[in-house]
DNA sequence: GGGCACATGTAAGCTGTTACATGATTAA
DNA sequence: TTAATCATGTAACAGCTTACATGTGCCC
């Protein structure tokens, strides 16, 4: 998958649901895709300019002066479909928690315990936030058409967080001396 | 956590188990830590040179001409302990599978099905490879001291792969029309 | 009028990958 | 002898983050 293609996919995808400003795209990616995707402004604005130059998005005419929204074009939808068809780019794994666990013998026992405690807390926090999303999701605009797909990604988050919680609990019991 | 710190941690960790050449470090990271960590040569060699300059590793005198192994020093072990105590650097999430799933409505149904099929196959392959590792692990040198920690990381891999398999199966049933 | 959220952009710099260059050793 | 593997390194580049600069509109 080519240069910038990943960012383009996220942006075109966001715009396929409705027109947004660059700022709103960032917000949408952070709040909605946040548990499995990330983009910074430094990526979004240049990419958006490129997409506009290629005729894949266009600015809506009216609106307030500084805040014209970007809208996906027919060519943009076609490109999005093509991008989605490409195999996902695998992310090189860099799991700091497992790296530390693997070399746990070289760690101070307290440090290992602290780390596992925070993993536990983080997993539980994620499970809670997913529960909140699940109960509010049905009222989001676009739920009728897209909801089944949103639910699938949410389910992935729940399963991953649950697995992480199980691991942290088991591992604390196995490796952290009590008191 | 500072520059290169993550790579230093992995390298010092590997050398804390035994002396290795740069090439062997790469091999060890790929084969042993491969399911949760990644380093390329372009990272390893410059980092190793820095570590040697700082007196955290040193080359063993003898051996074959071009293949002197690096050995961790006392200062290196101290640094490793300090690095392991730092909180893990969180990896920005970029899950291409979930990105595609979220925008699944804009995808050709066949493409979604193909993607989920390959996720299923990949999860199963990972489960098989973990089973193989589990049965051979006890004979590895260092298992007696470090084995409990190695098992913990292996367990994390198993739980994650199992969760992924569950997700792919459920999602295929929910979103991919049969035949 | 002061602060905050909205909004857009750029430049510097770090991290990490890829491709290339080089050569030794070993097995077929 | 030729191919594969071992072994070390570098240079170019892609990708991404961070910090900064700049300005608008709204609410208290």
mmCIF file of C-alpha atoms (C1' of nucleotides) in Angstrom:
data_model
loop_
_atom_site.group_PDB
_atom_site.id
_atom_site.type_symbol
_atom_site.label_atom_id
_atom_site.label_comp_id
_atom_site.label_asym_id
_atom_site.label_seq_id
_atom_site.Cartn_x
_atom_site.Cartn_y
_atom_site.Cartn_z
ATOM 1 C CA UNK A 1 0.000 0.000 0.000
ATOM 2 C CA UNK A 2 1.470 3.263 -1.179
ATOM 3 C CA UNK A 3 2.589 6.413 0.549
ATOM 4 C CA UNK A 4 -0.012 8.246 2.596
ATOM 5 C CA UNK A 5 -2.503 5.600 1.557
ATOM 6 C CA UNK A 6 -3.360 4.691 5.120
ATOM 7 C CA UNK A 7 -4.099 8.283 6.082
ATOM 8 C CA UNK A 8 -6.072 8.828 2.882
ATOM 9 C CA UNK A 9 -8.178 5.799 3.691
ATOM 10 C CA UNK A 10 -9.046 7.118 7.134
ATOM 11 C CA UNK A 11 -9.859 10.594 5.809
ATOM 12 C CA UNK A 12 -11.912 9.423 2.841
ATOM 13 C CA UNK A 13 -13.685 6.975 5.105
ATOM 14 C CA UNK A 14 -14.612 9.712 7.560
ATOM 15 C CA UNK A 15 -15.872 11.934 4.742
ATOM 16 C CA UNK A 16 -17.878 9.047 3.268
ATOM 17 C CA UNK A 17 -20.216 9.364 6.256
ATOM 18 C CA UNK A 18 -20.623 13.170 5.978
ATOM 19 C CA UNK A 19 -18.810 16.449 5.161
ATOM 20 C CA UNK A 20 -16.312 17.668 7.782
ATOM 21 C CA UNK A 21 -13.606 20.292 8.299
ATOM 22 C CA UNK A 22 -10.023 19.166 8.841
ATOM 23 C CA UNK A 23 -10.447 19.874 12.510
ATOM 24 C CA UNK A 24 -13.585 17.794 12.704
ATOM 25 C CA UNK A 25 -11.892 14.933 10.855
ATOM 26 C CA UNK A 26 -9.257 14.835 13.553
ATOM 27 C CA UNK A 27 -11.925 14.947 16.241
ATOM 28 C CA UNK A 28 -13.933 12.201 14.604
ATOM 29 C CA UNK A 29 -10.896 9.960 14.211
ATOM 30 C CA UNK A 30 -9.866 10.529 17.821
ATOM 31 C CA UNK A 31 -13.252 10.034 19.395
ATOM 32 C CA UNK A 32 -14.769 7.397 17.134
ATOM 33 C CA UNK A 33 -11.824 5.418 15.742
ATOM 34 C CA UNK A 34 -9.622 6.251 18.722
ATOM 35 C CA UNK A 35 -9.427 2.730 20.089
ATOM 36 C CA UNK A 36 -7.897 1.374 16.887
ATOM 37 C CA UNK A 37 -6.664 4.313 14.815
ATOM 38 C CA UNK A 38 -4.668 7.512 15.202
ATOM 39 C CA UNK A 39 -3.881 10.546 13.044
ATOM 40 C CA UNK A 40 -2.279 13.878 13.952
ATOM 41 C CA UNK A 41 -2.891 17.287 12.373
ATOM 42 C CA UNK A 42 0.531 17.152 10.754
ATOM 43 C CA UNK A 43 -0.774 14.221 8.712
ATOM 44 C CA UNK A 44 -4.286 15.344 8.052
ATOM 45 C CA UNK A 45 -3.839 18.794 6.531
ATOM 46 C CA UNK A 46 -1.192 17.953 3.910
ATOM 47 C CA UNK A 47 -3.057 14.789 2.988
ATOM 48 C CA UNK A 48 -6.325 16.704 2.660
ATOM 49 C CA UNK A 49 -4.623 19.207 0.328
ATOM 50 C CA UNK A 50 -3.368 16.334 -1.811
ATOM 51 C CA UNK A 51 -6.780 14.720 -1.942
ATOM 52 C CA UNK A 52 -8.312 18.050 -3.013
ATOM 53 C CA UNK A 53 -5.652 18.487 -5.734
ATOM 54 C CA UNK A 54 -6.509 15.004 -7.028
ATOM 55 C CA UNK A 55 -10.221 15.814 -7.107
ATOM 56 C CA UNK A 56 -11.108 13.170 -4.524
ATOM 57 C CA UNK A 57 -12.568 15.722 -2.108
ATOM 58 C CA UNK A 58 -13.892 19.254 -2.616
ATOM 59 C CA UNK A 59 -14.789 22.142 -0.340
ATOM 60 C CA UNK A 60 -18.465 22.884 0.104
ATOM 61 C CA UNK A 61 -19.155 26.417 -1.208
ATOM 62 C CA UNK A 62 -21.056 28.302 1.513
ATOM 63 C CA UNK A 63 -20.712 27.973 5.275
ATOM 64 C CA UNK A 64 -18.830 30.339 7.555
ATOM 65 C CA UNK A 65 -15.676 32.017 6.147
ATOM 66 C CA UNK A 66 -12.806 30.001 7.641
ATOM 67 C CA UNK A 67 -14.717 26.787 8.078
ATOM 68 C CA UNK A 68 -15.619 25.331 4.732
ATOM 69 C CA UNK A 69 -16.195 21.623 5.037
ATOM 70 C CA UNK A 70 -14.678 18.977 2.814
ATOM 71 C CA UNK A 71 -16.979 16.707 0.905
ATOM 72 C CA UNK A 72 -16.085 13.426 -0.796
ATOM 73 C CA UNK A 73 -16.514 13.321 -4.609
ATOM 74 C CA UNK A 74 -17.614 10.398 -6.757
ATOM 75 C CA UNK A 75 -13.971 9.819 -7.680
ATOM 76 C CA UNK A 76 -13.181 9.885 -3.967
ATOM 77 C CA UNK A 77 -15.708 7.146 -3.231
ATOM 78 C CA UNK A 78 -14.200 5.064 -5.988
ATOM 79 C CA UNK A 79 -10.715 5.561 -4.562
ATOM 80 C CA UNK A 80 -11.958 4.697 -1.074
ATOM 81 C CA UNK A 81 -13.382 1.429 -2.334
ATOM 82 C CA UNK A 82 -10.067 0.617 -4.007
ATOM 83 C CA UNK A 83 -8.083 1.507 -0.874
ATOM 84 C CA UNK A 84 -10.306 -0.634 1.327
ATOM 85 C CA UNK A 85 -9.793 -3.577 -1.013
ATOM 86 C CA UNK A 86 -6.014 -3.513 -0.499
ATOM 87 C CA UNK A 87 -4.674 -5.846 2.162
ATOM 88 C CA UNK A 88 -4.222 -4.127 5.526
ATOM 89 C CA UNK A 89 -0.704 -2.876 6.234
ATOM 90 C CA UNK A 90 0.520 -4.882 9.215
ATOM 91 C CA UNK A 91 1.837 -2.806 12.099
ATOM 92 C CA UNK A 92 5.264 -3.829 13.376
ATOM 93 C CA UNK A 93 4.650 -5.075 16.916
ATOM 94 C CA UNK A 94 6.192 -3.051 19.758
ATOM 95 C CA UNK A 95 4.540 -4.083 22.954
ATOM 96 C CA UNK A 96 6.412 -2.450 25.813
ATOM 97 C CA UNK A 97 4.486 -4.371 28.454
ATOM 98 C CA UNK A 98 5.458 -7.750 27.028
ATOM 99 C CA UNK A 99 9.045 -6.637 26.434
ATOM 100 C CA UNK A 100 9.313 -5.780 30.127
ATOM 101 C CA UNK A 101 7.555 -8.967 31.164
ATOM 102 C CA UNK A 102 9.897 -11.099 29.073
ATOM 103 C CA UNK A 103 12.888 -9.606 30.866
ATOM 104 C CA UNK A 104 10.980 -9.568 34.150
ATOM 105 C CA UNK A 105 13.796 -11.421 35.874
ATOM 106 C CA UNK A 106 15.998 -8.334 35.447
ATOM 107 C CA UNK A 107 13.297 -6.065 36.882
ATOM 108 C CA UNK A 108 12.735 -4.970 40.433
ATOM 109 C CA UNK A 109 9.654 -6.984 41.605
ATOM 110 C CA UNK A 110 7.873 -3.774 42.629
ATOM 111 C CA UNK A 111 8.235 -2.323 39.151
ATOM 112 C CA UNK A 112 6.694 -5.414 37.598
ATOM 113 C CA UNK A 113 3.811 -5.279 40.068
ATOM 114 C CA UNK A 114 3.195 -1.605 39.388
ATOM 115 C CA UNK A 115 3.183 -2.173 35.663
ATOM 116 C CA UNK A 116 0.685 -5.032 35.901
ATOM 117 C CA UNK A 117 -1.551 -3.003 38.196
ATOM 118 C CA UNK A 118 -1.715 -0.236 35.635
ATOM 119 C CA UNK A 119 -2.417 -2.726 32.832
ATOM 120 C CA UNK A 120 -5.311 -4.085 34.875
ATOM 121 C CA UNK A 121 -6.681 -0.605 35.508
ATOM 122 C CA UNK A 122 -6.332 0.340 31.868
ATOM 123 C CA UNK A 123 -8.168 -2.793 30.660
ATOM 124 C CA UNK A 124 -11.034 -2.133 33.043
ATOM 125 C CA UNK A 125 -11.225 1.500 31.970
ATOM 126 C CA UNK A 126 -11.408 0.410 28.349
ATOM 127 C CA UNK A 127 -14.182 -2.082 29.110
ATOM 128 C CA UNK A 128 -16.169 0.666 30.830
ATOM 129 C CA UNK A 129 -15.704 3.098 27.981
ATOM 130 C CA UNK A 130 -16.825 0.462 25.474
ATOM 131 C CA UNK A 131 -19.940 -0.194 27.530
ATOM 132 C CA UNK A 132 -20.724 3.521 27.406
ATOM 133 C CA UNK A 133 -20.182 3.630 23.645
ATOM 134 C CA UNK A 134 -22.402 0.602 23.159
ATOM 135 C CA UNK A 135 -25.305 2.207 24.949
ATOM 136 C CA UNK A 136 -25.048 5.548 23.149
ATOM 137 C CA UNK A 137 -24.197 4.258 19.686
ATOM 138 C CA UNK A 138 -27.737 3.629 18.472
ATOM 139 C CA UNK A 139 -28.519 7.336 18.578
ATOM 140 C CA UNK A 140 -25.577 8.408 16.430
ATOM 141 C CA UNK A 141 -26.415 9.732 12.975
ATOM 142 C CA UNK A 142 -25.580 7.080 10.391
ATOM 143 C CA UNK A 143 -26.247 4.192 12.777
ATOM 144 C CA UNK A 144 -29.000 2.763 10.605
ATOM 145 C CA UNK A 145 -26.710 2.168 7.591
ATOM 146 C CA UNK A 146 -23.340 1.710 9.275
ATOM 147 C CA UNK A 147 -24.189 0.426 12.748
ATOM 148 C CA UNK A 148 -23.495 -3.249 12.052
ATOM 149 C CA UNK A 149 -19.928 -2.396 11.065
ATOM 150 C CA UNK A 150 -19.410 -0.071 14.020
ATOM 151 C CA UNK A 151 -20.591 -2.823 16.335
ATOM 152 C CA UNK A 152 -18.056 -5.215 14.858
ATOM 153 C CA UNK A 153 -15.143 -2.892 15.659
ATOM 154 C CA UNK A 154 -16.520 -2.267 19.119
ATOM 155 C CA UNK A 155 -16.708 -6.003 19.697
ATOM 156 C CA UNK A 156 -13.056 -6.310 18.692
ATOM 157 C CA UNK A 157 -12.174 -3.739 21.328
ATOM 158 C CA UNK A 158 -14.169 -5.550 23.976
ATOM 159 C CA UNK A 159 -12.592 -8.919 23.225
ATOM 160 C CA UNK A 160 -9.083 -7.449 23.206
ATOM 161 C CA UNK A 161 -9.629 -5.553 26.465
ATOM 162 C CA UNK A 162 -11.123 -8.640 28.105
ATOM 163 C CA UNK A 163 -8.156 -10.747 26.988
ATOM 164 C CA UNK A 164 -5.774 -8.135 28.352
ATOM 165 C CA UNK A 165 -7.579 -8.064 31.673
ATOM 166 C CA UNK A 166 -7.462 -11.844 31.935
ATOM 167 C CA UNK A 167 -3.758 -11.799 31.173
ATOM 168 C CA UNK A 168 -2.947 -9.080 33.692
ATOM 169 C CA UNK A 169 -4.891 -10.876 36.414
ATOM 170 C CA UNK A 170 -3.324 -14.273 35.742
ATOM 171 C CA UNK A 171 0.155 -12.821 35.418
ATOM 172 C CA UNK A 172 -0.087 -10.821 38.620
ATOM 173 C CA UNK A 173 -1.084 -13.991 40.449
ATOM 174 C CA UNK A 174 1.764 -15.958 38.906
ATOM 175 C CA UNK A 175 4.638 -13.474 39.100
ATOM 176 C CA UNK A 176 3.990 -10.840 41.750
ATOM 177 C CA UNK A 177 4.672 -11.903 45.333
ATOM 178 C CA UNK A 178 1.817 -10.880 47.667
ATOM 179 C CA UNK A 179 2.241 -7.903 49.985
ATOM 180 C CA UNK B 1 11.314 7.479 27.513
ATOM 181 C CA UNK B 2 14.187 8.951 25.560
ATOM 182 C CA UNK B 3 15.508 8.427 22.078
ATOM 183 C CA UNK B 4 16.625 4.919 21.164
ATOM 184 C CA UNK B 5 15.619 3.864 24.665
ATOM 185 C CA UNK B 6 13.202 1.253 23.413
ATOM 186 C CA UNK B 7 15.783 -0.319 21.126
ATOM 187 C CA UNK B 8 18.425 -0.190 23.852
ATOM 188 C CA UNK B 9 16.083 -2.008 26.190
ATOM 189 C CA UNK B 10 15.533 -4.828 23.724
ATOM 190 C CA UNK B 11 19.256 -5.139 22.962
ATOM 191 C CA UNK B 12 20.400 -5.005 26.576
ATOM 192 C CA UNK B 13 17.667 -7.443 27.481
ATOM 193 C CA UNK B 14 18.815 -9.905 24.844
ATOM 194 C CA UNK B 15 22.432 -9.591 25.987
ATOM 195 C CA UNK B 16 21.397 -10.063 29.617
ATOM 196 C CA UNK B 17 20.680 -13.696 28.771
ATOM 197 C CA UNK B 18 23.974 -14.300 26.959
ATOM 198 C CA UNK B 19 26.598 -12.749 24.613
ATOM 199 C CA UNK B 20 25.568 -12.344 20.972
ATOM 200 C CA UNK B 21 26.714 -10.728 17.708
ATOM 201 C CA UNK B 22 24.594 -7.963 16.176
ATOM 202 C CA UNK B 23 23.322 -10.448 13.665
ATOM 203 C CA UNK B 24 22.358 -12.905 16.387
ATOM 204 C CA UNK B 25 20.601 -10.155 18.344
ATOM 205 C CA UNK B 26 18.415 -9.512 15.346
ATOM 206 C CA UNK B 27 17.737 -13.221 14.967
ATOM 207 C CA UNK B 28 16.928 -13.621 18.631
ATOM 208 C CA UNK B 29 14.554 -10.661 18.593
ATOM 209 C CA UNK B 30 12.822 -11.937 15.478
ATOM 210 C CA UNK B 31 12.458 -15.548 16.539
ATOM 211 C CA UNK B 32 11.922 -15.190 20.270
ATOM 212 C CA UNK B 33 10.318 -11.777 20.759
ATOM 213 C CA UNK B 34 8.850 -11.766 17.260
ATOM 214 C CA UNK B 35 5.219 -11.971 18.324
ATOM 215 C CA UNK B 36 5.437 -8.749 20.316
ATOM 216 C CA UNK B 37 8.617 -6.925 19.268
ATOM 217 C CA UNK B 38 10.474 -5.878 16.146
ATOM 218 C CA UNK B 39 13.863 -4.336 15.323
ATOM 219 C CA UNK B 40 15.645 -3.912 11.998
ATOM 220 C CA UNK B 41 19.396 -3.893 11.335
ATOM 221 C CA UNK B 42 19.253 -0.186 10.656
ATOM 222 C CA UNK B 43 18.328 0.265 14.308
ATOM 223 C CA UNK B 44 20.476 -2.389 15.897
ATOM 224 C CA UNK B 45 23.950 -1.562 14.627
ATOM 225 C CA UNK B 46 23.985 2.171 15.393
ATOM 226 C CA UNK B 47 22.405 1.531 18.778
ATOM 227 C CA UNK B 48 24.960 -1.168 19.567
ATOM 228 C CA UNK B 49 27.785 1.244 18.699
ATOM 229 C CA UNK B 50 26.292 3.824 21.078
ATOM 230 C CA UNK B 51 25.923 1.289 23.852
ATOM 231 C CA UNK B 52 29.567 0.257 23.399
ATOM 232 C CA UNK B 53 30.679 3.912 23.479
ATOM 233 C CA UNK B 54 28.792 4.346 26.749
ATOM 234 C CA UNK B 55 30.427 1.272 28.267
ATOM 235 C CA UNK B 56 27.139 -0.614 28.617
ATOM 236 C CA UNK B 57 28.287 -3.464 26.383
ATOM 237 C CA UNK B 58 31.753 -4.678 25.342
ATOM 238 C CA UNK B 59 33.100 -7.041 22.709
ATOM 239 C CA UNK B 60 34.405 -10.364 23.871
ATOM 240 C CA UNK B 61 38.126 -10.630 22.988
ATOM 241 C CA UNK B 62 38.613 -13.979 21.196
ATOM 242 C CA UNK B 63 36.278 -15.761 18.791
ATOM 243 C CA UNK B 64 36.489 -15.741 15.006
ATOM 244 C CA UNK B 65 37.808 -12.567 13.294
ATOM 245 C CA UNK B 66 34.664 -10.782 12.115
ATOM 246 C CA UNK B 67 32.329 -12.251 14.640
ATOM 247 C CA UNK B 68 33.185 -10.940 18.068
ATOM 248 C CA UNK B 69 30.188 -11.143 20.348
ATOM 249 C CA UNK B 70 28.852 -8.339 22.481
ATOM 250 C CA UNK B 71 28.604 -8.863 26.197
ATOM 251 C CA UNK B 72 26.646 -6.798 28.709
ATOM 252 C CA UNK B 73 28.695 -4.987 31.390
ATOM 253 C CA UNK B 74 27.750 -4.321 35.010
ATOM 254 C CA UNK B 75 26.843 -0.751 34.024
ATOM 255 C CA UNK B 76 24.730 -2.226 31.251
ATOM 256 C CA UNK B 77 22.761 -4.384 33.678
ATOM 257 C CA UNK B 78 22.158 -1.350 35.828
ATOM 258 C CA UNK B 79 20.926 0.632 32.832
ATOM 259 C CA UNK B 80 18.678 -2.253 31.786
ATOM 260 C CA UNK B 81 17.066 -2.311 35.202
ATOM 261 C CA UNK B 82 16.467 1.448 34.985
ATOM 262 C CA UNK B 83 15.025 1.183 31.475
ATOM 263 C CA UNK B 84 12.677 -1.631 32.485
ATOM 264 C CA UNK B 85 11.407 0.475 35.391
ATOM 265 C CA UNK B 86 10.234 3.257 33.055
ATOM 266 C CA UNK B 87 6.591 3.108 32.030
ATOM 267 C CA UNK B 88 6.083 1.358 28.684
ATOM 268 C CA UNK B 89 5.836 3.690 25.679
ATOM 269 C CA UNK B 90 2.326 3.245 24.317
ATOM 270 C CA UNK B 91 2.148 2.425 20.607
ATOM 271 C CA UNK B 92 -0.190 4.605 18.566
ATOM 272 C CA UNK B 93 -2.920 2.242 17.363
ATOM 273 C CA UNK B 94 -3.163 1.618 13.607
ATOM 274 C CA UNK B 95 -5.267 -1.431 13.039
ATOM 275 C CA UNK B 96 -5.895 -1.760 9.324
ATOM 276 C CA UNK B 97 -8.361 -4.606 9.777
ATOM 277 C CA UNK B 98 -10.602 -2.602 12.087
ATOM 278 C CA UNK B 99 -10.299 0.518 9.924
ATOM 279 C CA UNK B 100 -11.602 -1.494 6.987
ATOM 280 C CA UNK B 101 -14.300 -3.128 9.061
ATOM 281 C CA UNK B 102 -15.525 0.225 10.344
ATOM 282 C CA UNK B 103 -15.997 1.439 6.779
ATOM 283 C CA UNK B 104 -17.219 -1.993 5.703
ATOM 284 C CA UNK B 105 -20.330 -0.482 4.175
ATOM 285 C CA UNK B 106 -18.159 1.173 1.525
ATOM 286 C CA UNK B 107 -16.365 -2.110 0.763
ATOM 287 C CA UNK B 108 -17.205 -4.726 -1.814
ATOM 288 C CA UNK B 109 -18.681 -7.651 0.225
ATOM 289 C CA UNK B 110 -16.164 -10.069 -1.288
ATOM 290 C CA UNK B 111 -13.266 -7.950 -0.111
ATOM 291 C CA UNK B 112 -14.570 -7.929 3.439
ATOM 292 C CA UNK B 113 -15.031 -11.702 3.347
ATOM 293 C CA UNK B 114 -11.543 -12.251 2.000
ATOM 294 C CA UNK B 115 -10.038 -10.060 4.678
ATOM 295 C CA UNK B 116 -11.866 -11.878 7.474
ATOM 296 C CA UNK B 117 -10.854 -15.244 6.052
ATOM 297 C CA UNK B 118 -7.236 -14.238 6.183
ATOM 298 C CA UNK B 119 -7.601 -12.902 9.737
ATOM 299 C CA UNK B 120 -9.063 -16.269 10.746
ATOM 300 C CA UNK B 121 -6.219 -18.154 9.092
ATOM 301 C CA UNK B 122 -3.629 -15.896 10.650
ATOM 302 C CA UNK B 123 -5.068 -16.320 14.157
ATOM 303 C CA UNK B 124 -5.079 -20.088 13.797
ATOM 304 C CA UNK B 125 -1.515 -20.074 12.514
ATOM 305 C CA UNK B 126 -0.454 -18.018 15.509
ATOM 306 C CA UNK B 127 -2.183 -20.421 17.899
ATOM 307 C CA UNK B 128 -0.379 -23.339 16.290
ATOM 308 C CA UNK B 129 2.976 -21.622 16.461
ATOM 309 C CA UNK B 130 2.445 -20.793 20.129
ATOM 310 C CA UNK B 131 1.608 -24.418 20.848
ATOM 311 C CA UNK B 132 4.893 -25.433 19.207
ATOM 312 C CA UNK B 133 6.820 -22.853 21.224
ATOM 313 C CA UNK B 134 5.163 -24.023 24.428
ATOM 314 C CA UNK B 135 6.267 -27.607 23.917
ATOM 315 C CA UNK B 136 9.861 -26.757 22.998
ATOM 316 C CA UNK B 137 10.419 -23.948 25.467
ATOM 317 C CA UNK B 138 11.434 -26.067 28.443
ATOM 318 C CA UNK B 139 14.588 -27.206 26.679
ATOM 319 C CA UNK B 140 15.844 -23.711 25.855
ATOM 320 C CA UNK B 141 18.969 -22.593 27.707
ATOM 321 C CA UNK B 142 17.958 -20.127 30.416
ATOM 322 C CA UNK B 143 14.523 -21.670 30.911
ATOM 323 C CA UNK B 144 15.209 -22.498 34.545
ATOM 324 C CA UNK B 145 15.749 -18.853 35.561
ATOM 325 C CA UNK B 146 13.634 -17.015 32.998
ATOM 326 C CA UNK B 147 10.978 -19.538 32.022
ATOM 327 C CA UNK B 148 8.179 -18.133 34.198
ATOM 328 C CA UNK B 149 8.497 -14.788 32.447
ATOM 329 C CA UNK B 150 8.684 -16.310 28.986
ATOM 330 C CA UNK B 151 5.524 -18.264 29.727
ATOM 331 C CA UNK B 152 3.734 -15.062 30.697
ATOM 332 C CA UNK B 153 4.471 -13.445 27.332
ATOM 333 C CA UNK B 154 3.495 -16.604 25.529
ATOM 334 C CA UNK B 155 0.205 -16.651 27.396
ATOM 335 C CA UNK B 156 -0.438 -13.068 26.290
ATOM 336 C CA UNK B 157 0.063 -14.151 22.690
ATOM 337 C CA UNK B 158 -2.315 -17.072 23.103
ATOM 338 C CA UNK B 159 -5.049 -14.954 24.671
ATOM 339 C CA UNK B 160 -4.708 -12.273 22.002
ATOM 340 C CA UNK B 161 -4.758 -14.797 19.159
ATOM 341 C CA UNK B 162 -7.744 -16.570 20.658
ATOM 342 C CA UNK B 163 -9.620 -13.276 21.011
ATOM 343 C CA UNK B 164 -8.819 -12.426 17.409
ATOM 344 C CA UNK B 165 -10.048 -15.796 16.221
ATOM 345 C CA UNK B 166 -13.286 -15.417 18.157
ATOM 346 C CA UNK B 167 -13.777 -11.972 16.654
ATOM 347 C CA UNK B 168 -13.097 -13.074 13.095
ATOM 348 C CA UNK B 169 -15.494 -15.998 13.419
ATOM 349 C CA UNK B 170 -18.295 -13.941 14.957
ATOM 350 C CA UNK B 171 -17.821 -11.098 12.496
ATOM 351 C CA UNK B 172 -17.816 -13.359 9.485
ATOM 352 C CA UNK B 173 -21.102 -14.850 10.645
ATOM 353 C CA UNK B 174 -22.594 -11.400 11.235
ATOM 354 C CA UNK B 175 -21.407 -9.489 8.183
ATOM 355 C CA UNK B 176 -20.490 -11.840 5.352
ATOM 356 C CA UNK B 177 -23.424 -13.218 3.336
ATOM 357 C CA UNK B 178 -23.093 -16.980 2.799
ATOM 358 C CA UNK B 179 -22.056 -18.262 -0.576
ATOM 359 C "C1'" DG C 1 -12.256 41.973 27.238
ATOM 360 C "C1'" DG C 2 -10.596 37.562 28.441
ATOM 361 C "C1'" DG C 3 -10.571 32.942 27.856
ATOM 362 C "C1'" DC C 4 -11.799 28.995 25.380
ATOM 363 C "C1'" DA C 5 -12.850 26.126 21.602
ATOM 364 C "C1'" DC C 6 -12.635 26.215 16.647
ATOM 365 C "C1'" DA C 7 -9.698 26.186 12.658
ATOM 366 C "C1'" DT C 8 -5.506 25.846 9.534
ATOM 367 C "C1'" DG C 9 -1.146 25.241 8.611
ATOM 368 C "C1'" DT C 10 4.233 24.564 8.678
ATOM 369 C "C1'" DA C 11 8.917 23.338 10.012
ATOM 370 C "C1'" DA C 12 12.027 20.706 12.581
ATOM 371 C "C1'" DG C 13 13.214 16.603 14.000
ATOM 372 C "C1'" DC C 14 12.908 11.773 15.504
ATOM 373 C "C1'" DT C 15 12.023 6.901 14.430
ATOM 374 C "C1'" DG C 16 12.265 3.346 11.669
ATOM 375 C "C1'" DT C 17 12.483 0.920 7.018
ATOM 376 C "C1'" DT C 18 14.611 -0.274 2.727
ATOM 377 C "C1'" DA C 19 17.989 -0.857 -0.326
ATOM 378 C "C1'" DC C 20 22.460 -1.152 -1.129
ATOM 379 C "C1'" DA C 21 27.510 -2.320 -0.509
ATOM 380 C "C1'" DT C 22 30.844 -5.354 1.243
ATOM 381 C "C1'" DG C 23 33.069 -9.353 2.551
ATOM 382 C "C1'" DA C 24 33.842 -13.979 5.279
ATOM 383 C "C1'" DT C 25 32.611 -18.662 5.978
ATOM 384 C "C1'" DT C 26 30.432 -22.940 5.048
ATOM 385 C "C1'" DA C 27 27.882 -26.556 2.668
ATOM 386 C "C1'" DA C 28 26.499 -28.806 -1.683
ATOM 387 C "C1'" DT D 1 32.766 -23.052 -7.561
ATOM 388 C "C1'" DT D 2 28.852 -21.426 -6.504
ATOM 389 C "C1'" DA D 3 25.228 -20.578 -3.628
ATOM 390 C "C1'" DA D 4 23.597 -19.732 0.876
ATOM 391 C "C1'" DT D 5 24.214 -17.980 5.249
ATOM 392 C "C1'" DC D 6 26.702 -15.219 8.436
ATOM 393 C "C1'" DA D 7 28.048 -10.606 9.478
ATOM 394 C "C1'" DT D 8 28.442 -5.408 9.477
ATOM 395 C "C1'" DG D 9 27.343 -1.290 8.140
ATOM 396 C "C1'" DT D 10 25.352 3.157 5.706
ATOM 397 C "C1'" DA D 11 22.505 6.395 3.119
ATOM 398 C "C1'" DA D 12 18.215 7.748 1.549
ATOM 399 C "C1'" DC D 13 13.840 8.172 2.489
ATOM 400 C "C1'" DA D 14 9.055 7.553 4.370
ATOM 401 C "C1'" DG D 15 6.149 8.375 8.092
ATOM 402 C "C1'" DC D 16 4.780 10.594 11.962
ATOM 403 C "C1'" DT D 17 4.960 13.756 16.116
ATOM 404 C "C1'" DT D 18 5.641 18.007 18.263
ATOM 405 C "C1'" DA D 19 5.858 22.578 18.710
ATOM 406 C "C1'" DC D 20 4.954 26.684 16.996
ATOM 407 C "C1'" DA D 21 2.460 30.499 14.520
ATOM 408 C "C1'" DT D 22 -1.781 32.566 13.455
ATOM 409 C "C1'" DG D 23 -6.297 33.945 13.486
ATOM 410 C "C1'" DT D 24 -11.708 33.618 14.291
ATOM 411 C "C1'" DG D 25 -15.948 33.292 16.769
ATOM 412 C "C1'" DC D 26 -18.489 32.734 20.865
ATOM 413 C "C1'" DC D 27 -19.736 32.910 25.672
ATOM 414 C "C1'" DC D 28 -19.331 34.779 30.302
#
